[in-house]
mmCIF file of C-alpha atoms and ligand atoms in Angstrom:
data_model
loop_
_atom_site.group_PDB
_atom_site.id
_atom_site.type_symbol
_atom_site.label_atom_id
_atom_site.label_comp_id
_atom_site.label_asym_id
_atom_site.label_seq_id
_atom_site.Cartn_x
_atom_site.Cartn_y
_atom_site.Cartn_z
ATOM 1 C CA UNK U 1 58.362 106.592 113.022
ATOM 2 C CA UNK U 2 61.462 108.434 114.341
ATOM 3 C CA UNK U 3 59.709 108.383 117.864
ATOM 4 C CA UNK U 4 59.707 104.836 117.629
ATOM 5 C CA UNK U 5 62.933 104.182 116.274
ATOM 6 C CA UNK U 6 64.769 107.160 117.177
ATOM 7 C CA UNK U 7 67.340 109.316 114.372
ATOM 8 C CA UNK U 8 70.237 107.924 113.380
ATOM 9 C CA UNK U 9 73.229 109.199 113.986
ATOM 10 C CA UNK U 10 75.387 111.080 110.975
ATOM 11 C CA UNK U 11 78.437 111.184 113.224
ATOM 12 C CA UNK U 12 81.397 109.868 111.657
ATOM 13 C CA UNK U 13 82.488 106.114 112.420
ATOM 14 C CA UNK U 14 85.538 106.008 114.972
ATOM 15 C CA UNK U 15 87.486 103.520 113.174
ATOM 16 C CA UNK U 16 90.415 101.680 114.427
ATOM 17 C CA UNK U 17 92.690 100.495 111.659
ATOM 18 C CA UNK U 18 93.630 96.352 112.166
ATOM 19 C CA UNK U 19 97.011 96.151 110.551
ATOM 20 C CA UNK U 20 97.144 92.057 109.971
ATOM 21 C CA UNK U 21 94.870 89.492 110.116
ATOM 22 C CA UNK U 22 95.185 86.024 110.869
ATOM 23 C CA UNK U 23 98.953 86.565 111.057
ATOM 24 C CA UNK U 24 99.492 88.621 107.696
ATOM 25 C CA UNK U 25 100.167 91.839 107.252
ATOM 26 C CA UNK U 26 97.971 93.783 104.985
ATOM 27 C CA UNK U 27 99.769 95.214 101.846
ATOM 28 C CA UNK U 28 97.081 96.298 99.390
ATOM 29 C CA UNK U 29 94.344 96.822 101.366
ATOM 30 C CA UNK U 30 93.010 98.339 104.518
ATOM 31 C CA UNK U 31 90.799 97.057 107.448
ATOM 32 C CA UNK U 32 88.842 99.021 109.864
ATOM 33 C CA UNK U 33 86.596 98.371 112.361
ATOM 34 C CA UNK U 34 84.430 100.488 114.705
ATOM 35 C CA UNK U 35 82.881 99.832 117.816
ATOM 36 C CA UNK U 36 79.218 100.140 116.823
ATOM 37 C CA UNK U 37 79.881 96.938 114.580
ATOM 38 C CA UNK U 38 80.621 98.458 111.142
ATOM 39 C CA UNK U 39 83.740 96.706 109.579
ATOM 40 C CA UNK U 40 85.270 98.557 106.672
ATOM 41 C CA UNK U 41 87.354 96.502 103.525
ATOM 42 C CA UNK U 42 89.482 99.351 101.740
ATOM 43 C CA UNK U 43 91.007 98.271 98.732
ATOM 44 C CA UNK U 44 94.313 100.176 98.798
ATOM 45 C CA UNK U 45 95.936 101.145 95.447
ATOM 46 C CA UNK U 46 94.544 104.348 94.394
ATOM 47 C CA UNK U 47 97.573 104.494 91.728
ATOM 48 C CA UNK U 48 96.032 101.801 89.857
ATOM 49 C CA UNK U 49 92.617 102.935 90.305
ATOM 50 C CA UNK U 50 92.282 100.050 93.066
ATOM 51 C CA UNK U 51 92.958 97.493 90.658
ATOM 52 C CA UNK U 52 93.530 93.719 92.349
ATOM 53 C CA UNK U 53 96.036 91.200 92.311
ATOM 54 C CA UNK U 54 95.705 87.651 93.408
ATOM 55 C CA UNK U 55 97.226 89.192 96.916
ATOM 56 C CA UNK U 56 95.023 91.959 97.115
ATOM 57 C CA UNK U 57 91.778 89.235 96.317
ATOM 58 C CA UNK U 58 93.389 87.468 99.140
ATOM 59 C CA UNK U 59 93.760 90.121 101.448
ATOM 60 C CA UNK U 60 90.299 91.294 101.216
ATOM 61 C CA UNK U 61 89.351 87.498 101.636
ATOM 62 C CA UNK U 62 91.229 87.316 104.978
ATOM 63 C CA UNK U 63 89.230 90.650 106.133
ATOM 64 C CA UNK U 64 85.862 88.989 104.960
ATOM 65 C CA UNK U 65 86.148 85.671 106.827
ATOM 66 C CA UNK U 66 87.872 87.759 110.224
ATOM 67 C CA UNK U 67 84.683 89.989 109.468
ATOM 68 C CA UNK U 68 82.607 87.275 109.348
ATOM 69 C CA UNK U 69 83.616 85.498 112.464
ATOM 70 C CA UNK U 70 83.402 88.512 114.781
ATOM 71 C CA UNK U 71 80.054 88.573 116.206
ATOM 72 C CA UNK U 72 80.597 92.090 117.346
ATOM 73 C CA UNK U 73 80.573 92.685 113.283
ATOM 74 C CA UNK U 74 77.092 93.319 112.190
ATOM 75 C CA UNK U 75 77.355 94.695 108.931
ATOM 76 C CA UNK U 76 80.405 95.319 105.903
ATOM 77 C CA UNK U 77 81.229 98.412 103.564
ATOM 78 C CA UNK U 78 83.671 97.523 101.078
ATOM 79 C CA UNK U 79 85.090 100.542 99.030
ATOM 80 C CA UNK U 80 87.951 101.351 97.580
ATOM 81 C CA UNK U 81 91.033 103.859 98.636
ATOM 82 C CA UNK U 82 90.319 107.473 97.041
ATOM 83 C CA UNK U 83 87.876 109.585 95.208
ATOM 84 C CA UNK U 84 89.181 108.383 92.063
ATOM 85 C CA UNK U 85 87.812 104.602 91.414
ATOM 86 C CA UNK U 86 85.992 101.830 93.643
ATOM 87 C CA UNK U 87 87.868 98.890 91.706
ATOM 88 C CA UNK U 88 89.274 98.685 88.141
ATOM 89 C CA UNK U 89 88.697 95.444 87.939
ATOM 90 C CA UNK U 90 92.351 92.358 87.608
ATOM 91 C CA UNK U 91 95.465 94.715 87.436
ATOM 92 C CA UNK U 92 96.494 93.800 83.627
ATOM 93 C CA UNK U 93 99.913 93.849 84.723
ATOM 94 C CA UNK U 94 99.942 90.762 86.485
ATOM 95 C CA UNK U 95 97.394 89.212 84.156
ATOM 96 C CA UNK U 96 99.156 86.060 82.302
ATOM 97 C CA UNK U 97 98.044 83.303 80.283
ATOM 98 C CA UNK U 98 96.416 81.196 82.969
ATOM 99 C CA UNK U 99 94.370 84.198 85.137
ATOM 100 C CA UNK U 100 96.586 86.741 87.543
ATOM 101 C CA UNK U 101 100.353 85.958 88.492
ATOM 102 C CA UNK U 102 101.148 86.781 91.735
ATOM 103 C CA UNK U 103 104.507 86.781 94.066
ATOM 104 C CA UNK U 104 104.228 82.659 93.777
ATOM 105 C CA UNK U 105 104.114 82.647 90.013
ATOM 106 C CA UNK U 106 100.522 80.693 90.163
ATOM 107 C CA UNK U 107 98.240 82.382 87.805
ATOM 108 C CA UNK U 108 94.836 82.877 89.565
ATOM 109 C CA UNK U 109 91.342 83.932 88.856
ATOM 110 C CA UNK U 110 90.674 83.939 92.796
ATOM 111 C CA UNK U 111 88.294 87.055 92.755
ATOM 112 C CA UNK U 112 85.788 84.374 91.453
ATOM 113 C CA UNK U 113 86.088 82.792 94.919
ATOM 114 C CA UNK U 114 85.640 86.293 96.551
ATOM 115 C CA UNK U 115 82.563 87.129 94.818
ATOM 116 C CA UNK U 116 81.142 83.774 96.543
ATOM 117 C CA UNK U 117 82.730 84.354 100.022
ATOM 118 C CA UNK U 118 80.741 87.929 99.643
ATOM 119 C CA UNK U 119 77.415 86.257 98.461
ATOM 120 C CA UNK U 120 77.225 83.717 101.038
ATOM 121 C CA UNK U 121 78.429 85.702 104.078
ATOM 122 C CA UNK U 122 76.145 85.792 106.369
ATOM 123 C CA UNK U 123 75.727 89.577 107.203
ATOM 124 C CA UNK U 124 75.025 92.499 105.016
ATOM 125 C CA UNK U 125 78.035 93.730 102.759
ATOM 126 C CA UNK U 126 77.272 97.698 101.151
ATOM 127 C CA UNK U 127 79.494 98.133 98.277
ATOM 128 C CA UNK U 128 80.942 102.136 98.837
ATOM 129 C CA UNK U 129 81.309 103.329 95.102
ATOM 130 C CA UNK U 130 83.260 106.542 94.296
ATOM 131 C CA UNK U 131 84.711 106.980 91.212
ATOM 132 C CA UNK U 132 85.207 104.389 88.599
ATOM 133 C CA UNK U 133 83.429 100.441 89.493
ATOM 134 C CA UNK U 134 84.526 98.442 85.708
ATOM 135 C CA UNK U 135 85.423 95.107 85.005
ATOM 136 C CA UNK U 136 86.054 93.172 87.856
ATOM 137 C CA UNK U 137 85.539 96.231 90.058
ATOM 138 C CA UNK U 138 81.933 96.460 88.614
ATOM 139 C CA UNK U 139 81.075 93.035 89.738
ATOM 140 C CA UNK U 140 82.743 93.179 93.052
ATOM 141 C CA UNK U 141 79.786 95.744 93.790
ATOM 142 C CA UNK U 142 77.020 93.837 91.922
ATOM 143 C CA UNK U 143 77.709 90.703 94.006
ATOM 144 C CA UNK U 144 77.620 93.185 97.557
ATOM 145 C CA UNK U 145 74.248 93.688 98.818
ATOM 146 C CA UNK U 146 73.458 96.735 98.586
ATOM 147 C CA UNK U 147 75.630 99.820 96.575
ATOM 148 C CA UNK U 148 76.038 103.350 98.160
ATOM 149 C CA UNK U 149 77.197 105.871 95.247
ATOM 150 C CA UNK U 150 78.745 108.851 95.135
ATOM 151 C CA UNK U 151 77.476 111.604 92.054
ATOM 152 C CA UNK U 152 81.290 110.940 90.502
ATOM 153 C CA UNK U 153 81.051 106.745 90.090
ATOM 154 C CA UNK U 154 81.312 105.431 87.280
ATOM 155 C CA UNK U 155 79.988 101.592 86.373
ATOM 156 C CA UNK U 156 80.525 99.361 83.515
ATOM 157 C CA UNK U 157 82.210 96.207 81.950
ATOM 158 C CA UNK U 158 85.458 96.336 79.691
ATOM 159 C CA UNK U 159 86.115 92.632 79.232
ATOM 160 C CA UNK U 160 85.289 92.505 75.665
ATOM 161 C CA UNK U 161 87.792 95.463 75.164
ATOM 162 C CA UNK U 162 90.633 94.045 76.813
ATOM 163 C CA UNK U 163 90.148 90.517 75.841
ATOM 164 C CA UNK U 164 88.323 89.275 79.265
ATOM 165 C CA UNK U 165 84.433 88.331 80.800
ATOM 166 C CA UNK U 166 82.667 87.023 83.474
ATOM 167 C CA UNK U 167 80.165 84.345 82.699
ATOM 168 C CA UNK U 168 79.419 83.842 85.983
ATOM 169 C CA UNK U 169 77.888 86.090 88.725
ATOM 170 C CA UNK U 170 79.225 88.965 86.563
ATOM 171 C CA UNK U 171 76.733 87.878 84.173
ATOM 172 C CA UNK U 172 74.315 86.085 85.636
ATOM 173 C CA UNK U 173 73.341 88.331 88.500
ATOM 174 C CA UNK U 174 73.746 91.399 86.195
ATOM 175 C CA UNK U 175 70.655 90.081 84.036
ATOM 176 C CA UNK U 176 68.259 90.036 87.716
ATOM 177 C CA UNK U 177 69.457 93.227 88.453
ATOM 178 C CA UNK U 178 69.417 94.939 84.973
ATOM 179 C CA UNK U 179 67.351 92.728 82.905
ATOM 180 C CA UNK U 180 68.475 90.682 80.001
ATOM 181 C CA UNK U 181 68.596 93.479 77.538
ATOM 182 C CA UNK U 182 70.214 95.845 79.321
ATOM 183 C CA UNK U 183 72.949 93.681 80.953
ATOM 184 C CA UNK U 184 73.560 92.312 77.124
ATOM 185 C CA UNK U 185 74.051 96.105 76.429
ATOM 186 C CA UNK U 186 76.631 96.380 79.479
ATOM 187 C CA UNK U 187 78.361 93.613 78.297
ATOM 188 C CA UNK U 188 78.442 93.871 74.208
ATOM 189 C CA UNK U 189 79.029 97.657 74.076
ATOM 190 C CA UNK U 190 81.065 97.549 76.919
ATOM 191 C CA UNK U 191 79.926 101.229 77.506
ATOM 192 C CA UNK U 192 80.341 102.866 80.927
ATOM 193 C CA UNK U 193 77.653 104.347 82.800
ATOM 194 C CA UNK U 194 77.311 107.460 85.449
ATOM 195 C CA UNK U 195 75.797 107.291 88.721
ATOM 196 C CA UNK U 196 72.394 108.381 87.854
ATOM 197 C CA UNK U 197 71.932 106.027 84.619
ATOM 198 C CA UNK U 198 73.427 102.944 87.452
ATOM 199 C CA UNK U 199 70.681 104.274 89.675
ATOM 200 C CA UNK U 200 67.554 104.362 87.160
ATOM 201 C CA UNK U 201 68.474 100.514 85.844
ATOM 202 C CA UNK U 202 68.165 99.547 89.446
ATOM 203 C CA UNK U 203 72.600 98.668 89.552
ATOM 204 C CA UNK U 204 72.502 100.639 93.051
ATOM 205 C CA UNK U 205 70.371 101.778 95.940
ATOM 206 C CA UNK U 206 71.580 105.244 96.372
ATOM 207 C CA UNK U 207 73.559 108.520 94.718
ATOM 208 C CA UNK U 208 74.740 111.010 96.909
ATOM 209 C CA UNK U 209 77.395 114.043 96.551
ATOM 210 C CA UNK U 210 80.985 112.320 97.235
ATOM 211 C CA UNK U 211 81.179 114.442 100.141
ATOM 212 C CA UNK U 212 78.614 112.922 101.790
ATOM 213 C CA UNK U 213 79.287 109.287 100.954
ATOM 214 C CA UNK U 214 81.007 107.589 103.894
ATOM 215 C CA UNK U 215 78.390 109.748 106.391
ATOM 216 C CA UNK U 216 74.919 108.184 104.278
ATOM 217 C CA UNK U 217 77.103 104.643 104.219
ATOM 218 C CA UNK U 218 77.048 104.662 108.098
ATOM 219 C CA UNK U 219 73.244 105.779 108.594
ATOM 220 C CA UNK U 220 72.185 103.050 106.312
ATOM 221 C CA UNK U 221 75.162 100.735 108.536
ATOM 222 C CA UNK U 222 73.446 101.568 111.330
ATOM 223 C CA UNK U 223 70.038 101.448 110.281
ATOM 224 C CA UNK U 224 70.958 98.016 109.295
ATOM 225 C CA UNK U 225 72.344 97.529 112.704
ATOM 226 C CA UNK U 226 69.046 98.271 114.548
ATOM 227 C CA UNK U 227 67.594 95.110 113.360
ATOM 228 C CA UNK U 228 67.621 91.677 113.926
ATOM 229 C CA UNK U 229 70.576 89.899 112.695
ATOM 230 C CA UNK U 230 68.870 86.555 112.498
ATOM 231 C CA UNK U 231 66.592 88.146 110.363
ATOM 232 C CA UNK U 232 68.946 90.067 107.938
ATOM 233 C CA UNK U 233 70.810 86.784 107.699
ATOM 234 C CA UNK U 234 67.684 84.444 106.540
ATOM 235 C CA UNK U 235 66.652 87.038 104.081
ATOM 236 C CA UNK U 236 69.956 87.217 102.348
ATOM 237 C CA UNK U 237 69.989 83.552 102.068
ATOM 238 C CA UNK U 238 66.486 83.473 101.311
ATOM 239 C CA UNK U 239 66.725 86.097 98.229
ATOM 240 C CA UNK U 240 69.927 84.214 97.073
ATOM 241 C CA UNK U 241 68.543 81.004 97.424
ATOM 242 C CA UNK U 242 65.784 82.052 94.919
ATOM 243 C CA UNK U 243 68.848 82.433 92.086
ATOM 244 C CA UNK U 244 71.455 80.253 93.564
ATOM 245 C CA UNK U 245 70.402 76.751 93.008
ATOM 246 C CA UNK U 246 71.330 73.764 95.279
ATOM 247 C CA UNK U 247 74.326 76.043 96.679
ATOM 248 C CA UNK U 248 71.621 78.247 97.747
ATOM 249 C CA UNK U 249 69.344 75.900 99.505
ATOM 250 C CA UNK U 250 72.514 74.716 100.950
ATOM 251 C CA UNK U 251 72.766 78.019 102.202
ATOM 252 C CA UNK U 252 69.284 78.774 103.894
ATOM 253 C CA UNK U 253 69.332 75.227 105.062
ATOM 254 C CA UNK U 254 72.570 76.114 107.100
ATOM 255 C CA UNK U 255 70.631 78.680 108.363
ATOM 256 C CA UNK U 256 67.732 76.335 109.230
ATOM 257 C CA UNK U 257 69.345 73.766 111.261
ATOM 258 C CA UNK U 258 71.425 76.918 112.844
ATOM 259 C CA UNK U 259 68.188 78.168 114.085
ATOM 260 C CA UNK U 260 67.207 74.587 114.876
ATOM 261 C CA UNK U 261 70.567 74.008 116.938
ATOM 262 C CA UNK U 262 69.519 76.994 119.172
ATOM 263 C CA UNK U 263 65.951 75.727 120.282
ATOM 264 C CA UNK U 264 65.013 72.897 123.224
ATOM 265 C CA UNK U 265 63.810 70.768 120.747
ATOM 266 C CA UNK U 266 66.852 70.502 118.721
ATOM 267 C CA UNK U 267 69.066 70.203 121.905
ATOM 268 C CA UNK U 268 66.773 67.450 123.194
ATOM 269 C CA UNK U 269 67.938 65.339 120.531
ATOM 270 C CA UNK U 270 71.356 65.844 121.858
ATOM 271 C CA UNK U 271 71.344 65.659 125.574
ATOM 272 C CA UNK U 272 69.117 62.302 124.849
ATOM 273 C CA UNK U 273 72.089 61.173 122.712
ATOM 274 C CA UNK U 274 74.301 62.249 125.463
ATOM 275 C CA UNK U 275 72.245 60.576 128.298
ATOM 276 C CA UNK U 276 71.867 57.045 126.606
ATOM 277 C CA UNK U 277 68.209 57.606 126.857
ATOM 278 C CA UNK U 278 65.309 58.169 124.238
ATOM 279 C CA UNK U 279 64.291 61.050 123.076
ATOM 280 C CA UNK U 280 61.142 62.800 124.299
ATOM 281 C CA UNK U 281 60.398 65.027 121.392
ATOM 282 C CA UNK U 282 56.549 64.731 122.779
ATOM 283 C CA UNK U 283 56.055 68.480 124.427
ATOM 284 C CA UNK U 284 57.226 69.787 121.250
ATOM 285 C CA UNK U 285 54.069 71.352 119.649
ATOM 286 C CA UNK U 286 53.225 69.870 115.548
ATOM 287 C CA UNK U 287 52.185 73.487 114.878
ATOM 288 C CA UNK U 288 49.998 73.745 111.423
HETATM 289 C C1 S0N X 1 89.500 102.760 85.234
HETATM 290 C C2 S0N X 1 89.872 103.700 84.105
HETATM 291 C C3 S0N X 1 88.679 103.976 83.202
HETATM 292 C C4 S0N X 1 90.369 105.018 84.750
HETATM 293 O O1 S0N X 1 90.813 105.915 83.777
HETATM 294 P P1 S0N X 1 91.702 107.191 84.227
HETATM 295 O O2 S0N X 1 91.080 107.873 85.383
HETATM 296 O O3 S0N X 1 91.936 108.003 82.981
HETATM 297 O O4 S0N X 1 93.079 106.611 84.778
HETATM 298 P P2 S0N X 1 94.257 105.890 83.983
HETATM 299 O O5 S0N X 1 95.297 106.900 83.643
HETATM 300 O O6 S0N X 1 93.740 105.048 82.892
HETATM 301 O O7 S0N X 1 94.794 104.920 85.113
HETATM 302 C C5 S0N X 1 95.624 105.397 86.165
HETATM 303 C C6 S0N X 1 96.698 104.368 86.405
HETATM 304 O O8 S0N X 1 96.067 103.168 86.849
HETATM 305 C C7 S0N X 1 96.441 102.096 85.999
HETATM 306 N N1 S0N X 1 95.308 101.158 85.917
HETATM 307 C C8 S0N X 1 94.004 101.457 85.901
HETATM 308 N N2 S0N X 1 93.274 100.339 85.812
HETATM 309 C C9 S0N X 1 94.133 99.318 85.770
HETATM 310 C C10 S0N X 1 93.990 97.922 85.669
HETATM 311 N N3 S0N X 1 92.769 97.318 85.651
HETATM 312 N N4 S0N X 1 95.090 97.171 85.647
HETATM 313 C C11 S0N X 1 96.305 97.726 85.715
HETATM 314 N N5 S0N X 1 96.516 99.056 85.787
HETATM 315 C C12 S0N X 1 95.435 99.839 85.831
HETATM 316 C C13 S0N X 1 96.749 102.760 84.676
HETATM 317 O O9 S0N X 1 97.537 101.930 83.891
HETATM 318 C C14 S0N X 1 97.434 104.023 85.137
HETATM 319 O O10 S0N X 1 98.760 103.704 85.523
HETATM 320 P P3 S0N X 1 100.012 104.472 84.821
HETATM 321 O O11 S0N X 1 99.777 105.914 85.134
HETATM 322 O O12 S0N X 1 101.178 103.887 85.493
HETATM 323 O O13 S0N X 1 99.896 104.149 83.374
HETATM 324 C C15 S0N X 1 91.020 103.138 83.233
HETATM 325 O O14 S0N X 1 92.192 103.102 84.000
HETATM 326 C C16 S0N X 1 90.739 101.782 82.702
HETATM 327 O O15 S0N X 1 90.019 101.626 81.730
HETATM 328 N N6 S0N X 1 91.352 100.754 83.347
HETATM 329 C C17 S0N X 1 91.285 99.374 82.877
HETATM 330 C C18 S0N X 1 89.956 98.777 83.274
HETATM 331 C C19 S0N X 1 89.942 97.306 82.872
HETATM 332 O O16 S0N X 1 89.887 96.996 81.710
HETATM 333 N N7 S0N X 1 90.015 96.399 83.873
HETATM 334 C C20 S0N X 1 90.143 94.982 83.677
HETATM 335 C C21 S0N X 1 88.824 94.307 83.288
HETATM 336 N N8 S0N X 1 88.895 92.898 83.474
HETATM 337 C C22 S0N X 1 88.759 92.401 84.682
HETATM 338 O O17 S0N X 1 88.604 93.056 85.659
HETATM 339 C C23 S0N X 1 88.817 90.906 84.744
HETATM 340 C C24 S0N X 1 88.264 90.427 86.059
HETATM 341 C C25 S0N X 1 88.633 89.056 86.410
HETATM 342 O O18 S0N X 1 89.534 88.922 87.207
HETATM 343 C C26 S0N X 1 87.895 87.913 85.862
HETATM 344 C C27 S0N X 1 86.821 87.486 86.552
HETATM 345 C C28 S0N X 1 86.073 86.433 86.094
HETATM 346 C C29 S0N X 1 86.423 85.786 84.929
HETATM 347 C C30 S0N X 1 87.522 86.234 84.211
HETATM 348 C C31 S0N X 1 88.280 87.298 84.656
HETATM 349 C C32 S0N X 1 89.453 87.674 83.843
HETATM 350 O O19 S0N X 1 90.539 87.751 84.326
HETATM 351 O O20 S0N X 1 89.276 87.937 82.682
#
């Protein structure tokens, strides 16, 4: 296998740090990209435990889409700053009557929009867990693809403690990953889990010593890399389409005419268009 494929490199990622995107500085959290195609989303306020704010949401929203659009980016790890905690979920300081109050005074809930910019983006994202992933925090990783975790994470809901929950993907897409009994557990106990009890109910892929977390992120990163990005892409809509409903078949059926828009038959529809003749869609094989 390794003969075929060659080893993977454990060589730290040389990452260069992008200080604004689309025009705004980044406050609250960090971007990084490196030249093998490995983007890196660092939530930045280690004094809250990484909680967000309606700016940090947006920040990290900027970095996905910039993410998404660079076709040099073949993969995402989104973590959080420190050993200490992943996420912690809305920063309770900020939270008001109508969701989280930011600089503007609009109260927001606009992680819910993040969690579906993260599902339907079109390249892998690994969740990068040390320390505590609760509340919000907790379904930020669910909703990534796959979750690297260090031996110190810690995973769990607190919204029925503090007086909040997530009845959508935060719910939802706990019960496939968990099961119904267990993720009615997470949610009505409100108990928190360590790394080993996340990795037996099947909440993430991997538990290594935090030492060694960022250098097993990148070998899976670049394992990922390796392959075909057409691929990856289909198969993440594919295995979301199977829970997502009509946004998911919207989803893989982007992806279809995509793929469609990049063969001779699809552009022969065009160019006839284009030529004010018919189409000749005749030396296109009706394959069984
Ligand atoms: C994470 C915990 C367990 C860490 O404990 P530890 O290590 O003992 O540290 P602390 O001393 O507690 O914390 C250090 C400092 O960080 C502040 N801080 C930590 N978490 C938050 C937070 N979420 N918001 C604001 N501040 C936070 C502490 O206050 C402390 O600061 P100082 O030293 O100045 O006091 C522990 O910290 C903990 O339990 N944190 C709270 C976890 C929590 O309940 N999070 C919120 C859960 N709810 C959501 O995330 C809602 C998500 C959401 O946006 C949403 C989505 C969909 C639908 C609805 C909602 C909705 O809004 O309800």
């Amino acid at each position: 296998y390794a003969r075929v494929h060659g080893e993977v490199s454990r060589e730290p990622a040389v990452w260069r740090c992008i200080e604004s995107v689309h025009k705004e500085c980044l406050e609250e959290v960090k971007y990084e990209k490196s030249d093998e195609g490995i983007a890196k989303i660092t939530i930045n306020r280690p004094d809250k435990r990484n909680a967000f704010t309606p700016r940090t949401v947006m920040e990290m929203s900027w970095c996905f889409t910039d993410a998404r659009d660079d076709p040099r980016v073949g993969v995402i790890i989104l973590t959080g700053e420190g050993p200490l905690a992943f996420c912690s979920g809305g920063d309770q300081s900020v939270r008001g009557k109508g969701g989280y109050v930011g600089e503007d005074n609009i109260p927001r809930l606009n992680v819910l929009d993040l969690q579906m910019q993260i599902r339907r983006l079109p390249k892998p994202v690994i969740a990068m867990v040390a320390g505590y992933a609760v509340g919000g925090g907790h379904i930020l990783h669910m909703v990534c693809d796959l979750t690297i975790a260090a031996d110190n994470a810690v995973f769990g809901q607190t919204g029925p403690k503090v007086g909040s929950f997530d009845a959508g993907y935060g719910s939802t897409h706990m019960a496939r990953l968990v099961g119904q009994k267990k993720a009615r557990e997470m949610w009505f106990l409100a108990r928190l889990y360590d790394a080993q009890q996340a990795l037996d109910m099947g909440l993430v892929n991997k538990v290594v010593p935090l030492q060694q977390l960022e250098q097993e992120t990148l070998v899976w990163c670049r394992e990922i890399m390796r392959n075909s990005p057409t691929a990856l892409r289909l198969l993440k809509s594919a295995l979301n389409a199977a829970e997502d409903g009509q946004a998911g078949i919207q989803q893989l059926g982007g992806d279809a005419t995509l793929l469609f828009y990049m063969s001779e038959e699809g552009n022969e529809g065009r160019t006839s268009y284009l030529e004010k003749r018919p189409p000749d869609f005749s030396k296109f094989p009706r394959l069984p």
